[in-house]
PDB file of C-alpha atoms in Angstrom:
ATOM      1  CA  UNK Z   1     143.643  91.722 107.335  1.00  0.00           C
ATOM      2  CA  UNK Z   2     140.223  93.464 106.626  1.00  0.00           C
ATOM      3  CA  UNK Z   3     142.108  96.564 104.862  1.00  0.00           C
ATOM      4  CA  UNK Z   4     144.054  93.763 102.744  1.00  0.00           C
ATOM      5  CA  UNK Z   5     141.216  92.172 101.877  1.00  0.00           C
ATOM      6  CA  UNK Z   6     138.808  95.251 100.693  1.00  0.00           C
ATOM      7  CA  UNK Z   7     141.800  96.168  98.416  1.00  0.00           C
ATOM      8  CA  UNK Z   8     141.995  93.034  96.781  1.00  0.00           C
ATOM      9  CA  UNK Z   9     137.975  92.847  95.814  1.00  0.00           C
ATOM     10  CA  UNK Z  10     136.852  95.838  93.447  1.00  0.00           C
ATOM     11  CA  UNK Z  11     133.000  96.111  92.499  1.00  0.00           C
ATOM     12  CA  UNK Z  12     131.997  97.462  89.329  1.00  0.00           C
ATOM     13  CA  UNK Z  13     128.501  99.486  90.067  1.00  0.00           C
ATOM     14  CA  UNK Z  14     125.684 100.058  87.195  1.00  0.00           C
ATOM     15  CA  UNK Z  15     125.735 103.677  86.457  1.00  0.00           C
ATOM     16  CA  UNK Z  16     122.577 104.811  88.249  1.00  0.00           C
ATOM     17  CA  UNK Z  17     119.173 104.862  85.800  1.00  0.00           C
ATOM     18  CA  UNK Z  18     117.517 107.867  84.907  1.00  0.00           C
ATOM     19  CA  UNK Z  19     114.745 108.804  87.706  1.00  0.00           C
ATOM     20  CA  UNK Z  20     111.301 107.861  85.889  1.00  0.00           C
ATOM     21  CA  UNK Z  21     109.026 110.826  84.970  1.00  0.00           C
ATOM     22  CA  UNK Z  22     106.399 109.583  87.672  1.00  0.00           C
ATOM     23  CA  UNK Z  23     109.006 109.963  90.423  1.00  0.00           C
ATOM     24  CA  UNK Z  24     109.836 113.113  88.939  1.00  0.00           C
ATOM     25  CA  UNK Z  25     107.009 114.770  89.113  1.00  0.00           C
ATOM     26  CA  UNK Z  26     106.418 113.476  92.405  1.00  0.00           C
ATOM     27  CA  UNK Z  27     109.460 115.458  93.407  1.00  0.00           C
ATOM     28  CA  UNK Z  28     108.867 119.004  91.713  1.00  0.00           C
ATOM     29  CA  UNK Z  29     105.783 118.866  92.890  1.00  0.00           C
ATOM     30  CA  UNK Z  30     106.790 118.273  96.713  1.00  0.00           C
ATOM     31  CA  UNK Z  31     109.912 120.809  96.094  1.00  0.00           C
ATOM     32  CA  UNK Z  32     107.293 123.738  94.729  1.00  0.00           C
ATOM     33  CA  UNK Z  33     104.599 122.790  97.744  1.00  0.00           C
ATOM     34  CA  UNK Z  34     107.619 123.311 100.224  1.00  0.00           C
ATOM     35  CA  UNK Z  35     108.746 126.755  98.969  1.00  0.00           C
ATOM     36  CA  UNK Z  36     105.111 128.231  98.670  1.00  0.00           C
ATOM     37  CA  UNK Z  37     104.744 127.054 102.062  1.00  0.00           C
ATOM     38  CA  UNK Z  38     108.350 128.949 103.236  1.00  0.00           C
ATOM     39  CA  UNK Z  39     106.430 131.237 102.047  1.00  0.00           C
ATOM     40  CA  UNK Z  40     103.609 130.919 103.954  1.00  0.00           C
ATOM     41  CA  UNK Z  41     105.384 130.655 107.204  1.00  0.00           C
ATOM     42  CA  UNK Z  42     105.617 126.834 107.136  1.00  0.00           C
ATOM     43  CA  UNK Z  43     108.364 125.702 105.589  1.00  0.00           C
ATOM     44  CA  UNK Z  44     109.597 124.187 109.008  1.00  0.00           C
ATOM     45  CA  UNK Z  45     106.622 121.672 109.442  1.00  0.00           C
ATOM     46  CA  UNK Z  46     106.325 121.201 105.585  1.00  0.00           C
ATOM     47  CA  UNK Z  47     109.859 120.424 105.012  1.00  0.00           C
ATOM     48  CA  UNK Z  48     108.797 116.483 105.525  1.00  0.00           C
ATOM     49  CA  UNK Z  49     107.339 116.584 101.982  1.00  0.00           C
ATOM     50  CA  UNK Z  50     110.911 117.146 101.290  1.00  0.00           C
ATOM     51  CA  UNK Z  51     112.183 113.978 103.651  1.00  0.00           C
ATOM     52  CA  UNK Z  52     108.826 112.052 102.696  1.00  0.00           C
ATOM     53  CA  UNK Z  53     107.415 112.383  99.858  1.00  0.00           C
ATOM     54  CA  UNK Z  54     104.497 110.655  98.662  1.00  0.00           C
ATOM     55  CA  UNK Z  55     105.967 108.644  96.378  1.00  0.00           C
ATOM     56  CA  UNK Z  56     103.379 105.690  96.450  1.00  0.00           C
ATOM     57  CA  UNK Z  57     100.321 107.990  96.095  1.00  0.00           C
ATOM     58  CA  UNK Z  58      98.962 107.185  92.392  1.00  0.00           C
ATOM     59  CA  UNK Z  59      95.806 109.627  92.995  1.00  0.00           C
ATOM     60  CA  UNK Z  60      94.039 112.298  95.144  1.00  0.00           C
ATOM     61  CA  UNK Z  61      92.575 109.907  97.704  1.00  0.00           C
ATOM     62  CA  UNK Z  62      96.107 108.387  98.233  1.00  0.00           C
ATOM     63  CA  UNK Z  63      97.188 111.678  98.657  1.00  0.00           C
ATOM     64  CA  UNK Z  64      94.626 112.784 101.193  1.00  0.00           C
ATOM     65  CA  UNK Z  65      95.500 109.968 103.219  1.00  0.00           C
ATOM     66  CA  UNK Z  66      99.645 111.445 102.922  1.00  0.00           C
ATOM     67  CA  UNK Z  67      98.236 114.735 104.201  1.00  0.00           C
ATOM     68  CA  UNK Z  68      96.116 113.548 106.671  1.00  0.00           C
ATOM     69  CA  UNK Z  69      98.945 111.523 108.121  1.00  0.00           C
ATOM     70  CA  UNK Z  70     101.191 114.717 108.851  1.00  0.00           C
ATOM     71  CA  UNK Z  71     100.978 116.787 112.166  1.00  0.00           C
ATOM     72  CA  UNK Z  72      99.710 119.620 110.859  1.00  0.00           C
ATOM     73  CA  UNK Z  73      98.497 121.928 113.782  1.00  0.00           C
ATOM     74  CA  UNK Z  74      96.632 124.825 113.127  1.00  0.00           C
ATOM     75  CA  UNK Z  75      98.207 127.810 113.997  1.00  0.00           C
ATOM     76  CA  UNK Z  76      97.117 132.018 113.785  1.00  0.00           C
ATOM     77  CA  UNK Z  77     100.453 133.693 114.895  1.00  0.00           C
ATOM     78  CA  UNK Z  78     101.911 134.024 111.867  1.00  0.00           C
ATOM     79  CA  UNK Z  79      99.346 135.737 110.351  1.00  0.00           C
ATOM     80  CA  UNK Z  80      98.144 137.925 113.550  1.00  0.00           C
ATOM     81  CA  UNK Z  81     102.007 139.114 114.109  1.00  0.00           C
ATOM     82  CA  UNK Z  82     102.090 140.194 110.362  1.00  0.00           C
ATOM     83  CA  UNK Z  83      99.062 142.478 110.863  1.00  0.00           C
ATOM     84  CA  UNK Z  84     100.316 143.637 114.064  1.00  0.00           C
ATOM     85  CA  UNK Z  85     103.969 144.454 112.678  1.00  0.00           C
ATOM     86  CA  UNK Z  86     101.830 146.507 109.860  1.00  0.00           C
ATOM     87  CA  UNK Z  87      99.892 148.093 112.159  1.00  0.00           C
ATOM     88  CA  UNK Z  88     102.961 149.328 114.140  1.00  0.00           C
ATOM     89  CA  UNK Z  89     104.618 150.144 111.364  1.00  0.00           C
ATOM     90  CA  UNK Z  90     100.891 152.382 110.047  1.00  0.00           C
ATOM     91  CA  UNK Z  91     101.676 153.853 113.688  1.00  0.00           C
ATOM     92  CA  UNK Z  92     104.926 154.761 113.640  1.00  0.00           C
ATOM     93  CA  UNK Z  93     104.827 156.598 110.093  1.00  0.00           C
ATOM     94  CA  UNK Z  94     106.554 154.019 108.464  1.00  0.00           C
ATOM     95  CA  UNK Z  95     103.917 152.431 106.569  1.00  0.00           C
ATOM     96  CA  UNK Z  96     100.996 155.068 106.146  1.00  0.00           C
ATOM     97  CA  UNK Z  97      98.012 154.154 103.921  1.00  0.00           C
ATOM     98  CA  UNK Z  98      97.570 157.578 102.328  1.00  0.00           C
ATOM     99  CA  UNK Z  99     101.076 156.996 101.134  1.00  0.00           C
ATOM    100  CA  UNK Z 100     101.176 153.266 100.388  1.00  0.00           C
ATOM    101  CA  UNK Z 101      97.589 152.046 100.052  1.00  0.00           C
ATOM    102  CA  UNK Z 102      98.239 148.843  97.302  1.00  0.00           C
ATOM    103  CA  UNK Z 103     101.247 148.006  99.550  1.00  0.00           C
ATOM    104  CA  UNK Z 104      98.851 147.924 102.819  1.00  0.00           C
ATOM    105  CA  UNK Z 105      96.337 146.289 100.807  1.00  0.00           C
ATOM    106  CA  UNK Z 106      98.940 143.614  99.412  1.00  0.00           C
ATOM    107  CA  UNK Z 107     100.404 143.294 103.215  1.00  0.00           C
ATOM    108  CA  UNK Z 108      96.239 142.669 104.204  1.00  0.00           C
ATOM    109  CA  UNK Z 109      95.913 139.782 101.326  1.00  0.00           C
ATOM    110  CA  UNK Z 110      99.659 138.244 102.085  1.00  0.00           C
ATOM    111  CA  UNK Z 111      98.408 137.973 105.792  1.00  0.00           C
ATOM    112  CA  UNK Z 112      94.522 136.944 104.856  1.00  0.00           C
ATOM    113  CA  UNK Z 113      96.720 133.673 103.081  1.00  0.00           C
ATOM    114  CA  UNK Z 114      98.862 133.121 105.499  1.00  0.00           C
ATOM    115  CA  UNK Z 115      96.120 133.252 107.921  1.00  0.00           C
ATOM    116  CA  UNK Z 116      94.104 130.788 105.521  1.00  0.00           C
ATOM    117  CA  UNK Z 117      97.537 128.333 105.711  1.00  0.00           C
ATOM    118  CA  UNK Z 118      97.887 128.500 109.268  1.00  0.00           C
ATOM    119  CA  UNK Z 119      94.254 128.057 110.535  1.00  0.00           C
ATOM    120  CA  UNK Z 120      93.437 125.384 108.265  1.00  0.00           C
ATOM    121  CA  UNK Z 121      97.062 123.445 106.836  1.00  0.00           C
ATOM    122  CA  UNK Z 122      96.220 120.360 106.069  1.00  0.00           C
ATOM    123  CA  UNK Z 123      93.455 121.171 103.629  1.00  0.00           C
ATOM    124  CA  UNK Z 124      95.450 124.530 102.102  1.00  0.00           C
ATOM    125  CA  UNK Z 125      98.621 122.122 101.639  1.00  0.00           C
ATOM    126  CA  UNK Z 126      96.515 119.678 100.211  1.00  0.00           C
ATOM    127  CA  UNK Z 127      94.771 121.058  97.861  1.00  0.00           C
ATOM    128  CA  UNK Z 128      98.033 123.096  96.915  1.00  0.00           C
ATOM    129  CA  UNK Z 129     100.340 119.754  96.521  1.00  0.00           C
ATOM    130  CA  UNK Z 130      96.984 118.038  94.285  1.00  0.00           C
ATOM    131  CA  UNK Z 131      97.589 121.297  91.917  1.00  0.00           C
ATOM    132  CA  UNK Z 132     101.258 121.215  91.467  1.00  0.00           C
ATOM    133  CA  UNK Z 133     101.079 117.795  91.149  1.00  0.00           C
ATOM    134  CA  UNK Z 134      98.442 118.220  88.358  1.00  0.00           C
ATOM    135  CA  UNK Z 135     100.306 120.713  86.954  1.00  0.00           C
ATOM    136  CA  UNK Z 136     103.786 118.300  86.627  1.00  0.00           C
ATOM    137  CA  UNK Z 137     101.841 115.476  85.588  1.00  0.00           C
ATOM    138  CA  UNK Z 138     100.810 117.575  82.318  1.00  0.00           C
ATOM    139  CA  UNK Z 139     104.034 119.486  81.881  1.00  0.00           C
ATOM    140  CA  UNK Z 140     105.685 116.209  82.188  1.00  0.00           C
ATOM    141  CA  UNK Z 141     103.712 114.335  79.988  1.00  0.00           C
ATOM    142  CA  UNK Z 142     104.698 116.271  76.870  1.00  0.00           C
ATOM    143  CA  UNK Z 143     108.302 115.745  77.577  1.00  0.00           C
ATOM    144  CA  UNK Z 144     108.422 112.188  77.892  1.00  0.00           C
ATOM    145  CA  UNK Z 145     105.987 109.288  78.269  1.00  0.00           C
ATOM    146  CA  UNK Z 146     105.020 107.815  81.732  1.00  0.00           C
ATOM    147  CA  UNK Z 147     106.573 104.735  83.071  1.00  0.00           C
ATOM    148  CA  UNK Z 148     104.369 102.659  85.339  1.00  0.00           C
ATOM    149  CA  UNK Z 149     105.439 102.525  88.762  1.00  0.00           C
ATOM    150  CA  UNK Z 150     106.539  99.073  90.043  1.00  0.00           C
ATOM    151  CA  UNK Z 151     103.700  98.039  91.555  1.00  0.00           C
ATOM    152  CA  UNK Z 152     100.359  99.678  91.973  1.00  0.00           C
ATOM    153  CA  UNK Z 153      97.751  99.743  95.066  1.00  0.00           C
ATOM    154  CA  UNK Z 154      95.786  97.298  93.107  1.00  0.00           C
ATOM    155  CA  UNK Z 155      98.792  94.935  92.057  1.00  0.00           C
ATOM    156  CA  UNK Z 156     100.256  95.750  95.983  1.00  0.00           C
ATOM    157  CA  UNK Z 157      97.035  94.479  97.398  1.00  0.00           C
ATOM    158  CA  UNK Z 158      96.639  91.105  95.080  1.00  0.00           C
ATOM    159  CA  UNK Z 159     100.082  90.530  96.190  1.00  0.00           C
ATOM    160  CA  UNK Z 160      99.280  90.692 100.302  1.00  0.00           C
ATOM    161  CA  UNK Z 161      95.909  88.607  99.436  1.00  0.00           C
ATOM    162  CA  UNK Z 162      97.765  85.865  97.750  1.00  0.00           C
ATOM    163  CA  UNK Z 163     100.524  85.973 100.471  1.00  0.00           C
ATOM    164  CA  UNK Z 164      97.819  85.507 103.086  1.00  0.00           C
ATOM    165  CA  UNK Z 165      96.129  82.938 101.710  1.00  0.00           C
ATOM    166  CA  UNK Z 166      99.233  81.369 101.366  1.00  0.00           C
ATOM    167  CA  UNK Z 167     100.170  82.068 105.061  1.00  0.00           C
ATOM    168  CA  UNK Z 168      97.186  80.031 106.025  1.00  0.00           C
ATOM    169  CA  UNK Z 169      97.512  77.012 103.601  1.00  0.00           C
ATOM    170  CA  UNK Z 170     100.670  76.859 105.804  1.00  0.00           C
ATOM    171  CA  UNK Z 171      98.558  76.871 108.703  1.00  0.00           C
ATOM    172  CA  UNK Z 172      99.326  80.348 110.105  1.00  0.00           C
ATOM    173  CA  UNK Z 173      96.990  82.276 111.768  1.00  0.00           C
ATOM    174  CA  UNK Z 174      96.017  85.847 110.741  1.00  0.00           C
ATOM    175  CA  UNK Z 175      96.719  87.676 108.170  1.00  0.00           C
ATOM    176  CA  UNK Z 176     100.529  89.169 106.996  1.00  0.00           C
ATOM    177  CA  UNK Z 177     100.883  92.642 105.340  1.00  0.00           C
ATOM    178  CA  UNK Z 178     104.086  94.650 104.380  1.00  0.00           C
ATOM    179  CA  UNK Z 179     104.602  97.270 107.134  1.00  0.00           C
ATOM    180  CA  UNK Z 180     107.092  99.274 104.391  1.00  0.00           C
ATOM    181  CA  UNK Z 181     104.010 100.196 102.007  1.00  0.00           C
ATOM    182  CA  UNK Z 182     102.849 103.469 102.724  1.00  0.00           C
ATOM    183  CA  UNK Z 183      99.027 102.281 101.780  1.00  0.00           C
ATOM    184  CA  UNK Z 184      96.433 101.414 104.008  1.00  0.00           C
ATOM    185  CA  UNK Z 185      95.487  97.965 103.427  1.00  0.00           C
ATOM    186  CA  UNK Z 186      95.024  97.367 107.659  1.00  0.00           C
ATOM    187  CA  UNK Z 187      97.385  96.116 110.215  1.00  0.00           C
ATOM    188  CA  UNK Z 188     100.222  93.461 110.477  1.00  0.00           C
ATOM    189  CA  UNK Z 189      98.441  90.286 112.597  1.00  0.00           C
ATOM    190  CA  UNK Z 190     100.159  87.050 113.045  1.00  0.00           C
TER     191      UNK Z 190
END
């Protein structure tokens, strides 16, 4: 009956809009952040700017708070098994620094960053995503003009206040606030 009925009913969809420049650059900036960290050995951890992006951060506070959210661990292996493969490699002949001195010293400065990324990640990635993203927002904003996102933290927030206060003219207790907005405007209480 079901496979009768789902033939009979046909819904016309919208052809999907254009993504907005704002979410746009929000995305180039998160895709560019994720290879440089491949790159820097942590593409693996860094992949969730892929899955999450900080779409709702409008600034670099609100994208502080993103980064701080992650579990970023610091971590020296990368970098110390990268100086220990040259090394072996300076040992063995195959790498000797009379012979290849810029490519030892680029191998020293690829590690030195790596190291950097590793020991300290949430502050590298950080300040790496705030660039990029500064980047897109002005390469972006010759192309085409910037549409406002939906709602802003400010307009988010006036929302949740006059929700509450209309939670308690109901005679609720507490106060109500989305749980889907990435922001940090405190806890759901009822």
């Amino acid at each position: 009956i079901a496979k009768v009925l789902g033939n009979s009913f046909q819904f016309a969809l919208p052809e999907p809009r254009p993504i907005d420049s704002v979410t746009l650059v929000h995305i180039r900036s998160a895709e560019r952040v994720h290879e440089a960290a491949r790159w820097l050995l942590r593409g693996s951890e860094m992949r969730v700017v892929m899955t999450r992006t900080p779409f709702w951060a409008e600034n670099a506070n609100d994208l502080w708070n993103y980064y701080e959210s992650l579990p970023l661990q610091p971590s020296l292996y990368q970098a110390i098994t990268l100086l220990v493969a040259r090394e072996l490699a300076h040992t063995k002949g195959i790498l000797s620094r009379e012979d290849f001195p810029k490519l030892g010293w680029a191998i020293n400065i690829y590690a030195a960053v790596v190291g950097l990324a590793n020991l300290m990640p949430r502050r590298v990635f950080y300040q790496l995503h705030r660039t990029i993203w500064t980047l897109e927002r002005y390469r972006n904003s010759t192309r085409e003009p910037d549409m406002p996102p939906l709602l802003s933290n400010d307009a988010w927030a006036a929302i949740m206040t006059a929700v509450d206060s209309g939670w308690k003219m109901v005679g609720g207790s507490g106060t109500i606030v989305s749980k889907t907005h990435g922001g940090d405007h405190g806890n759901a209480i009822v």
